[in-house]
mmCIF file of C-alpha atoms and ligand atoms in Angstrom:
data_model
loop_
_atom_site.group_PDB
_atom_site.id
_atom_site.type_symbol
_atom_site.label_atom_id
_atom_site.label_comp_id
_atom_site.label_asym_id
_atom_site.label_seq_id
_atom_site.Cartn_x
_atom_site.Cartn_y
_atom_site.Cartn_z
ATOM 1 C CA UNK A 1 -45.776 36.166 52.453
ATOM 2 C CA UNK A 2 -47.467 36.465 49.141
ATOM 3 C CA UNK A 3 -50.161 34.156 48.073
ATOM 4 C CA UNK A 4 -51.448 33.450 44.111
ATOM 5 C CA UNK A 5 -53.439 30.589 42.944
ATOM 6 C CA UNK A 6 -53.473 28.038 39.972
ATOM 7 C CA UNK A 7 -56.701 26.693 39.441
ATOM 8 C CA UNK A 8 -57.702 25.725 42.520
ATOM 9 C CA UNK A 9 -54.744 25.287 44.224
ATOM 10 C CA UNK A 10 -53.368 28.140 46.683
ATOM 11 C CA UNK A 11 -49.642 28.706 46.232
ATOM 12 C CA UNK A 12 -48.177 30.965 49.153
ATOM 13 C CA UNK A 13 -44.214 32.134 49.067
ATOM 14 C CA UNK A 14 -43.073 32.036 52.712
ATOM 15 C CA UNK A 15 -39.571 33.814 52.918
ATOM 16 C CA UNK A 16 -37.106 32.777 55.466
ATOM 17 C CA UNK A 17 -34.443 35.491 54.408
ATOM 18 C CA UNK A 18 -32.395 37.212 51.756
ATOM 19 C CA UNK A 19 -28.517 37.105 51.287
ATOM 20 C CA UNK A 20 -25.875 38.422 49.172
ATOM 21 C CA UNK A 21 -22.871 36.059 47.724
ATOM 22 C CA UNK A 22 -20.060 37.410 45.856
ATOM 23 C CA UNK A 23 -21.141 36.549 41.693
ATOM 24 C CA UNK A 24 -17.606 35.283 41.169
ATOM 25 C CA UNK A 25 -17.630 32.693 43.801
ATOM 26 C CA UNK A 26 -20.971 31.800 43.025
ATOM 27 C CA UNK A 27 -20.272 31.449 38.895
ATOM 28 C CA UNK A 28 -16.690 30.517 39.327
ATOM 29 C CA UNK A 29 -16.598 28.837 35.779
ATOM 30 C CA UNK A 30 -17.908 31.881 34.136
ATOM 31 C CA UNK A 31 -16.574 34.773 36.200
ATOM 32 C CA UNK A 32 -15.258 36.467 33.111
ATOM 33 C CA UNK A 33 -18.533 36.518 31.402
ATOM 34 C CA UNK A 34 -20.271 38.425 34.317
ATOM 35 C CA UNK A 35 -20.099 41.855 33.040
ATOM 36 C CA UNK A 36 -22.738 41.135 30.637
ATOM 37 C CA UNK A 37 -25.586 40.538 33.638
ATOM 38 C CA UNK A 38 -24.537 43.815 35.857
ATOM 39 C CA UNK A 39 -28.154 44.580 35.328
ATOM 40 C CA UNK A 40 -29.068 41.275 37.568
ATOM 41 C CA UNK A 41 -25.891 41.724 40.250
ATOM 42 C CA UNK A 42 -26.137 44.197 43.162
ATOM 43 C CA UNK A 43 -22.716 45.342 43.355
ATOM 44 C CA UNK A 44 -21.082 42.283 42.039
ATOM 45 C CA UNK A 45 -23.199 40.197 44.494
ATOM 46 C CA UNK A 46 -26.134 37.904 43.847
ATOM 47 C CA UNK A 47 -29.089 38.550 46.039
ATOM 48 C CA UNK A 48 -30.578 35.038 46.923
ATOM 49 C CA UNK A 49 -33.998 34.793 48.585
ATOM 50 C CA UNK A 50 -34.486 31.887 50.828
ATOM 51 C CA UNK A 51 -38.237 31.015 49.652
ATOM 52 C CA UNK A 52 -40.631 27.770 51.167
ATOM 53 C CA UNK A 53 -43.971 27.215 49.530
ATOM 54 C CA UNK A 54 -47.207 26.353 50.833
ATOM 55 C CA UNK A 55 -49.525 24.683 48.895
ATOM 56 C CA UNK A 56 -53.141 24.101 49.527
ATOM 57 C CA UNK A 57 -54.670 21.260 46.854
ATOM 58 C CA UNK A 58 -57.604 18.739 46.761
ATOM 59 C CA UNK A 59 -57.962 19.625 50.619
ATOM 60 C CA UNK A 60 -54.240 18.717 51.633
ATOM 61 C CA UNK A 61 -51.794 21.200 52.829
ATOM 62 C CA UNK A 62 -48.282 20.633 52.012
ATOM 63 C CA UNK A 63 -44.981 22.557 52.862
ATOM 64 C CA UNK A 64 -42.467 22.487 50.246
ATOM 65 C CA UNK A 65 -38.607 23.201 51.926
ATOM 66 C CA UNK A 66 -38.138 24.485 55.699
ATOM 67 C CA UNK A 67 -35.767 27.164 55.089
ATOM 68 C CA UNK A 68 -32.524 27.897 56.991
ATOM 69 C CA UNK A 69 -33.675 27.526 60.966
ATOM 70 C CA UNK A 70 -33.367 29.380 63.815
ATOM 71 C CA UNK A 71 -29.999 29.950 63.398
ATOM 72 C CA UNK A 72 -30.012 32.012 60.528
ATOM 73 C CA UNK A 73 -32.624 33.883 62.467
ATOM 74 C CA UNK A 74 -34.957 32.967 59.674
ATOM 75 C CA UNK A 75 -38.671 34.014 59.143
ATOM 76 C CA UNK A 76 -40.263 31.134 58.219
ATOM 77 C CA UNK A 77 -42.537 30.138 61.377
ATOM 78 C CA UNK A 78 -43.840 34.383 61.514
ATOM 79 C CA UNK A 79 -44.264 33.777 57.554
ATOM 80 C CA UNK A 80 -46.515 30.402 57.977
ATOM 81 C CA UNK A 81 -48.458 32.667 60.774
ATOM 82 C CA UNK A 82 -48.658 35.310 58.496
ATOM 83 C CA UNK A 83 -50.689 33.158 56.393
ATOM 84 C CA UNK A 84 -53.230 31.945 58.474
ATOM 85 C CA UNK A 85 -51.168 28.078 59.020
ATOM 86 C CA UNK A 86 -50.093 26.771 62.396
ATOM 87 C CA UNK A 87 -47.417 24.308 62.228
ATOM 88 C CA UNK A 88 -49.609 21.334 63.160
ATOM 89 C CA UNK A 89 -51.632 21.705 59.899
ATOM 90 C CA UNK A 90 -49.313 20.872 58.067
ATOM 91 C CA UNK A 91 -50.112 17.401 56.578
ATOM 92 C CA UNK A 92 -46.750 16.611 54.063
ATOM 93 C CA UNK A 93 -43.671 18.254 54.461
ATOM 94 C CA UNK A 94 -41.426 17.913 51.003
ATOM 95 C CA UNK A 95 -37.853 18.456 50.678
ATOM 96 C CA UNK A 96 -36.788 19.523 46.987
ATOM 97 C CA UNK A 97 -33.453 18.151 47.822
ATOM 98 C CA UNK A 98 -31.428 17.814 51.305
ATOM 99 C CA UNK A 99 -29.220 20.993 50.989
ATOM 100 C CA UNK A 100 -29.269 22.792 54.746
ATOM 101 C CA UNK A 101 -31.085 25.899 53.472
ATOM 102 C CA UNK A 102 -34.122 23.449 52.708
ATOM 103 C CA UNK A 103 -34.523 21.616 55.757
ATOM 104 C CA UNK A 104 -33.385 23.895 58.186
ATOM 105 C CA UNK A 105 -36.753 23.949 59.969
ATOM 106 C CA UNK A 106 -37.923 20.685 60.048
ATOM 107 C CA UNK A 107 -37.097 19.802 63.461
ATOM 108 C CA UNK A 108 -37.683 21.506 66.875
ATOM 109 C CA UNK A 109 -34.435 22.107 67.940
ATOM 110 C CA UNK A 110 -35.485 21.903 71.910
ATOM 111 C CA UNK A 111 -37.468 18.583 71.742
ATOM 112 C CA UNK A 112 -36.027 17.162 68.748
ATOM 113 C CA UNK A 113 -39.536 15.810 67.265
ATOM 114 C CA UNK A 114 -40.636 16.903 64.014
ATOM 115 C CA UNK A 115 -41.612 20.937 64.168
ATOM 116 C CA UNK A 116 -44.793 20.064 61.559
ATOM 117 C CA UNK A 117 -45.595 17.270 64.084
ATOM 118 C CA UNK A 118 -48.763 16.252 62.096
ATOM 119 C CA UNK A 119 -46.862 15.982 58.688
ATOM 120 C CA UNK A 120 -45.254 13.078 57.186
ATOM 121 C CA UNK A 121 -41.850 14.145 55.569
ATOM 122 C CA UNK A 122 -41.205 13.422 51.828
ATOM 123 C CA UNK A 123 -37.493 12.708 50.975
ATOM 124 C CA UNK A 124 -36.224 12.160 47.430
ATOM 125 C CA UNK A 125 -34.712 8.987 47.994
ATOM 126 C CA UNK A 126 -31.304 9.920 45.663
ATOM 127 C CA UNK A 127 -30.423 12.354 48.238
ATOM 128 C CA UNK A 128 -31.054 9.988 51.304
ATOM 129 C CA UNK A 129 -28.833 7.855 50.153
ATOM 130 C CA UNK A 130 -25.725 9.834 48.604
ATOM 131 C CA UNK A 131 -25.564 12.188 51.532
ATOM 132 C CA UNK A 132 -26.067 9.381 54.254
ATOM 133 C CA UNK A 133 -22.817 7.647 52.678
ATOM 134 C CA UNK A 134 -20.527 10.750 53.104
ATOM 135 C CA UNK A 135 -18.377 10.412 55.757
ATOM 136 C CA UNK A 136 -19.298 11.646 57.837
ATOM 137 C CA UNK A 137 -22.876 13.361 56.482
ATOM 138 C CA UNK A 138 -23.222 17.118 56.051
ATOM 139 C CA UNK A 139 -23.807 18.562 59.423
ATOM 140 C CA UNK A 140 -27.509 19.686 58.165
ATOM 141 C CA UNK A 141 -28.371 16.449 57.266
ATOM 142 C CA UNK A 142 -27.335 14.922 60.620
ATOM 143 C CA UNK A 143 -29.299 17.189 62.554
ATOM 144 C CA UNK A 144 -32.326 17.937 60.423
ATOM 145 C CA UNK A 145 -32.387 14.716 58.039
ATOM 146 C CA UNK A 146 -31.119 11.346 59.688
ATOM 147 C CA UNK A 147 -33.704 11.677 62.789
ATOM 148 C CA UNK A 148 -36.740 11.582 60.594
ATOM 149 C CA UNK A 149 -36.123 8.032 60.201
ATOM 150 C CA UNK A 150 -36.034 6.610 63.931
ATOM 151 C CA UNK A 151 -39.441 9.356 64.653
ATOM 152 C CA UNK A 152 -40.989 7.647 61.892
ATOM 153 C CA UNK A 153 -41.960 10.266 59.795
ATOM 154 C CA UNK A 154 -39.578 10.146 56.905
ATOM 155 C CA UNK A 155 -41.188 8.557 53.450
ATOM 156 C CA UNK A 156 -38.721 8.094 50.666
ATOM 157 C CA UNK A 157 -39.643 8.823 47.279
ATOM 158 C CA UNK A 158 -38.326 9.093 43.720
ATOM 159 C CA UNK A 159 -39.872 9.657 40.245
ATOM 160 C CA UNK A 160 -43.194 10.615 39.648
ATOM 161 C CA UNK A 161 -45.234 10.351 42.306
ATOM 162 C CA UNK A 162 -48.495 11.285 42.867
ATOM 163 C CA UNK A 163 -49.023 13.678 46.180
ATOM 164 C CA UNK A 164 -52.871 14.704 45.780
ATOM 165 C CA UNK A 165 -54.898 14.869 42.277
ATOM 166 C CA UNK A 166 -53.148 18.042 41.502
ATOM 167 C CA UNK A 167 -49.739 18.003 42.759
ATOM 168 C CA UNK A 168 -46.947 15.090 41.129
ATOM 169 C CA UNK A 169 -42.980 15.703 41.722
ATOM 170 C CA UNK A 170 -40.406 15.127 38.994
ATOM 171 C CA UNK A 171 -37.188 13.888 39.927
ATOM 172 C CA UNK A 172 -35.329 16.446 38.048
ATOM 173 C CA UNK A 173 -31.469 15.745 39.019
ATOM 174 C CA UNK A 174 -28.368 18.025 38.785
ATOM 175 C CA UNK A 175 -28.088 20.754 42.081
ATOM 176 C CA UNK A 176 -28.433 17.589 43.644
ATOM 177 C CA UNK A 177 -28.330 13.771 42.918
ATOM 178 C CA UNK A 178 -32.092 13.531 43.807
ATOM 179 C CA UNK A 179 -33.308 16.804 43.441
ATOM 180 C CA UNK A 180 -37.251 17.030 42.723
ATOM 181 C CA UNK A 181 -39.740 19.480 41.135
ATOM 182 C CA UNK A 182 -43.265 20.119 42.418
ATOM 183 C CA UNK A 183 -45.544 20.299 39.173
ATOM 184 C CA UNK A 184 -49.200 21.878 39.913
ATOM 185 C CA UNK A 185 -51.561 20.875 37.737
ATOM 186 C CA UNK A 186 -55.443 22.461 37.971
ATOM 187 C CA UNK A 187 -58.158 23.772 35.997
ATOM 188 C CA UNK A 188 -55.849 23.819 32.507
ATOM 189 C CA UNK A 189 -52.939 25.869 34.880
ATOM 190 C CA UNK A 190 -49.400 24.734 35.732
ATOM 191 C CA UNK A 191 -47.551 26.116 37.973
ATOM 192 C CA UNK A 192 -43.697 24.280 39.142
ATOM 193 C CA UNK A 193 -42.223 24.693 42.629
ATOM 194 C CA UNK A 194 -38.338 24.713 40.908
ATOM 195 C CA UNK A 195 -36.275 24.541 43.884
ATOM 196 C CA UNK A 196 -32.824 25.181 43.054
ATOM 197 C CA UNK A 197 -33.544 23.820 39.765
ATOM 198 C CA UNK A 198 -32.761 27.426 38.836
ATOM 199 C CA UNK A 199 -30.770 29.559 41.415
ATOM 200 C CA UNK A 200 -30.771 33.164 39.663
ATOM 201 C CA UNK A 201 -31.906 35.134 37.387
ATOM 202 C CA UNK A 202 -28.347 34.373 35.597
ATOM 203 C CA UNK A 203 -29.656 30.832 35.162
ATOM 204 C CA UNK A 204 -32.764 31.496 33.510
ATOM 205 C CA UNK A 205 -30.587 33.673 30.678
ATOM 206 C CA UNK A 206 -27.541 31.186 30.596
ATOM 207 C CA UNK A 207 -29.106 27.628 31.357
ATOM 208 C CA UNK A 208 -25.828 26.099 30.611
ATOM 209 C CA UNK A 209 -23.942 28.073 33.336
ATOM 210 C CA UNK A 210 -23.612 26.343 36.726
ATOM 211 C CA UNK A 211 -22.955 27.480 40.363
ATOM 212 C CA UNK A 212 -20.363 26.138 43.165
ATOM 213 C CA UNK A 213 -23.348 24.723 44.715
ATOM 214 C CA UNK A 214 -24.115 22.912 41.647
ATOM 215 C CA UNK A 215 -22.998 18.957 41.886
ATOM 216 C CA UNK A 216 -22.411 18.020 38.982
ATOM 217 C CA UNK A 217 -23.065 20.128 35.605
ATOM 218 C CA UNK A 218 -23.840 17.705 32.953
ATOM 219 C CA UNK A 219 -27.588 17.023 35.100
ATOM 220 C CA UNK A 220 -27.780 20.248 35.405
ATOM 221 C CA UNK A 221 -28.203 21.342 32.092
ATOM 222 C CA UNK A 222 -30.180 18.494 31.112
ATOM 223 C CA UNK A 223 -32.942 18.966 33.194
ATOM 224 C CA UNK A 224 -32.829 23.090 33.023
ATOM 225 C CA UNK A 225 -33.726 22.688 29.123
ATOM 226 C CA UNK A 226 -36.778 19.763 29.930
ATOM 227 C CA UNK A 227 -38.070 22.166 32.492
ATOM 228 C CA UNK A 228 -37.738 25.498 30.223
ATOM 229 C CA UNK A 229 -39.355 23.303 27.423
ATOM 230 C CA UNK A 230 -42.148 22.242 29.760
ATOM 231 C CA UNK A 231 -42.461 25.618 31.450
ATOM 232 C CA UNK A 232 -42.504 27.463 28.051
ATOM 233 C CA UNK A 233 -45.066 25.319 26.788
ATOM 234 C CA UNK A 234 -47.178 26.051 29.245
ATOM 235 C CA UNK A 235 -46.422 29.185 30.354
ATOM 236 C CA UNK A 236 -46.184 27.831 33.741
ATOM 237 C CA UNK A 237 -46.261 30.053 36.826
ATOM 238 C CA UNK A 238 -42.300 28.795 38.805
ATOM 239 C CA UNK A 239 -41.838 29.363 42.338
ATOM 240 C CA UNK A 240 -38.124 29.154 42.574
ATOM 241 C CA UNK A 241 -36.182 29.045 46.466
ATOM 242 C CA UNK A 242 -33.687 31.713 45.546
ATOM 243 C CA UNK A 243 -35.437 33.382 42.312
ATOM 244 C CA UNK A 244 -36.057 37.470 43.520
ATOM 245 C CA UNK A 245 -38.907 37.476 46.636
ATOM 246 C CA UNK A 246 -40.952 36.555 46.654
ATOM 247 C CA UNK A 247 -39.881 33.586 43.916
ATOM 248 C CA UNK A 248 -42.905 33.757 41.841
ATOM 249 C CA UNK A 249 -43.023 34.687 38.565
ATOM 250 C CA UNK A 250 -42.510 33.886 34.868
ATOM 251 C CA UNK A 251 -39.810 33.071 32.283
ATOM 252 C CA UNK A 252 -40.495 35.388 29.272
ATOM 253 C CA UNK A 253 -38.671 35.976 26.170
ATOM 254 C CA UNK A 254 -37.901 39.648 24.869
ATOM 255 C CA UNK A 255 -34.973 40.300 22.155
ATOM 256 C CA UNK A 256 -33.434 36.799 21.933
ATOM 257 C CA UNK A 257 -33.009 36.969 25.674
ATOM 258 C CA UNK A 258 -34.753 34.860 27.945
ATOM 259 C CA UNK A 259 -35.398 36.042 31.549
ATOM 260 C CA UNK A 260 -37.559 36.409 34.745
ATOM 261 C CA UNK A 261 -39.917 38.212 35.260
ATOM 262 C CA UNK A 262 -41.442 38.132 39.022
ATOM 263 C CA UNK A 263 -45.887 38.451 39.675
ATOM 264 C CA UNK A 264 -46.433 42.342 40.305
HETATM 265 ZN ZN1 ZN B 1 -30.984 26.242 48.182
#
C-alpha cells in the first residue's frame, strides 16, 4: 500500500501480487531484440505487479481494477484495510478493461453479490460487448463480469466521461477493444491510472513493441504515443497495473532513452 496525492486527490497503489513470465513468451515478436533490456529482465523473466488504485476525489471514493481474487491468493482486501477503506465505502468500482487480473475481486465468491456492495460498477462498454460475443466468454468474465448485469450494478460506459470534477476516463483502445485510462486532473496536477496501457518497463522504452496479451497491435501503438505525448506534456504522475510496485512513478528521458522511473 503506498499512498501519494495530486492536488487534492489521494491516489493509493493497492497490490494484489507480483509474478514472473518468461520475456520471450511475453515479447514473442521481438524475442531477438531482448538482450538489449537485460537491465529490466530478472533472469530472462518479466516481473509484473498486479496493482488496483484507490482514488479519493471531490468526496467520492473510487476503486480502479479488483485484482486477481482469492484464487491467486491475492492481497487486495488486507491492502484496502491497510489503507484505512472497508469494502462498503467504496462508491464506483472501474474496470480499465475486462481482462481476469482486473476484475478478479469484484464479486464475493460465497454469496455471489457484488464484494464493494455499495459501489456501482463502471464497464467500458467495447469490452462488454466483444467478450460477451465469444463463444463461449472468457471464464473471468462469466464469473466476475456477466452477473453485474442481473444485480444491477453494472453501468456501461465509453469515451470521455465525467466520474467526479477531477477524475474523466479516456477510452484509449489496443490491450483491449475498450480499454480505458483514468486521467486525474487537480490543482494544475495530472496524474493517469494507465492500466495495461503500458505493461513493462520494456514498453515505456519500445512503445511500438507489443505483448501476447496485446489484442491487436496497430491500437496499441496508437494510443501508447497520445498518452506519452499527453503524459510528457504534463509530466503526469502514471499508475500503471503491472509497472514495478508499487506502479507509481514517472516516464523520464535520459540519453535518447525513454524510461520509468518509480516515486522513491
Ligand atoms: Zn492486466
Amino acid at each position: 500500500m503506498q499512498r501519494v496525492t495530486v492536488g487534492n486527490v489521494e491516489v493509493v497503489a493497492l497490490v494484489d501480487l507480483v509474478q514472473s513470465y518468461s520475456a520471450e513468451r511475453v515479447y514473442a515478436e521481438t524475442a531477438d531484440r531482448l538482450g538489449e533490456f537485460t537491465d529490466l529482465l530478472e533472469d530472462g523473466k518479466v516481473v509484473l505487479n498486479f496493482a488496483s488504485f484507490l482514488l479519493r476525489a471531490d468526496g467520492r471514493t473510487v476503486l480502479v481494477d479488483t485484482g486477481n481474487g482469492p484464487e491467486a491468493q491475492g492481497r487486495l482486501l488486507d491492502e484496502l484495510a491497510a489503507a484505512g477503506v472497508r469494502p462498503d465505502e467504496v462508491e464506483l468500482v472501474l474496470f480499465t478493461h475486462l481482462h481476469g487480473d482486473h476484475t478478479g475481486w469484484a464479486l464475493d465468491r460465497e454469496s455471489g453479490r457484488p464484494r464493494f456492495a455499495n459501489a456501482r460498477y463502471l464497464v467500458p462498454r467495447a469490452d462488454w460487448e466483444h467478450y460477451r460475443a465469444q463463444t463461449p466468454p472468457p471464464n473471468s468474465f462469466t464469473r466476475d463480469v456477466a452477473p453485474l448485469e442481473s444485480l444491477g450494478a453494472l453501468d456501461l460506459v465509453d469515451g470521455e466521461h465525467t466520474i467526479s470534477p477531477s477524475l474523466v476516463t479516456l477510452h484509449t483502445p489496443g490491450h483491449t477493444p475498450g480499454h480505458m485510462t483514468v486521467v486525474i486532473s487537480s490543482q494544475g496536477q495530472q496524474a493517469y491510472v494507465l492500466g495495461d496501457a503500458f505493461l513493462t518497463p520494456i514498453d515505456v522504452a519500445e512503445p511500438d513493441w507489443v505483448t501476447t496479451w496485446d489484442w491487436s497491435a496497430v491500437p496499441v501503438r496508437e494510443t501508447r504515443r497520445m498518452l506519452l505525448s499527453r503524459i510528457e506534456a504534463s509530466n503526469a504522475l502514471v499508475a500503471a497495473s503491472h509497472l514495478p510496485v508499487p506502479g507509481l512513478g514517472h516516464f523520464v528521458r535520459s540519453e535518447g532513452r525513454r524510461s520509468w522511473r518509480g516515486v522513491a
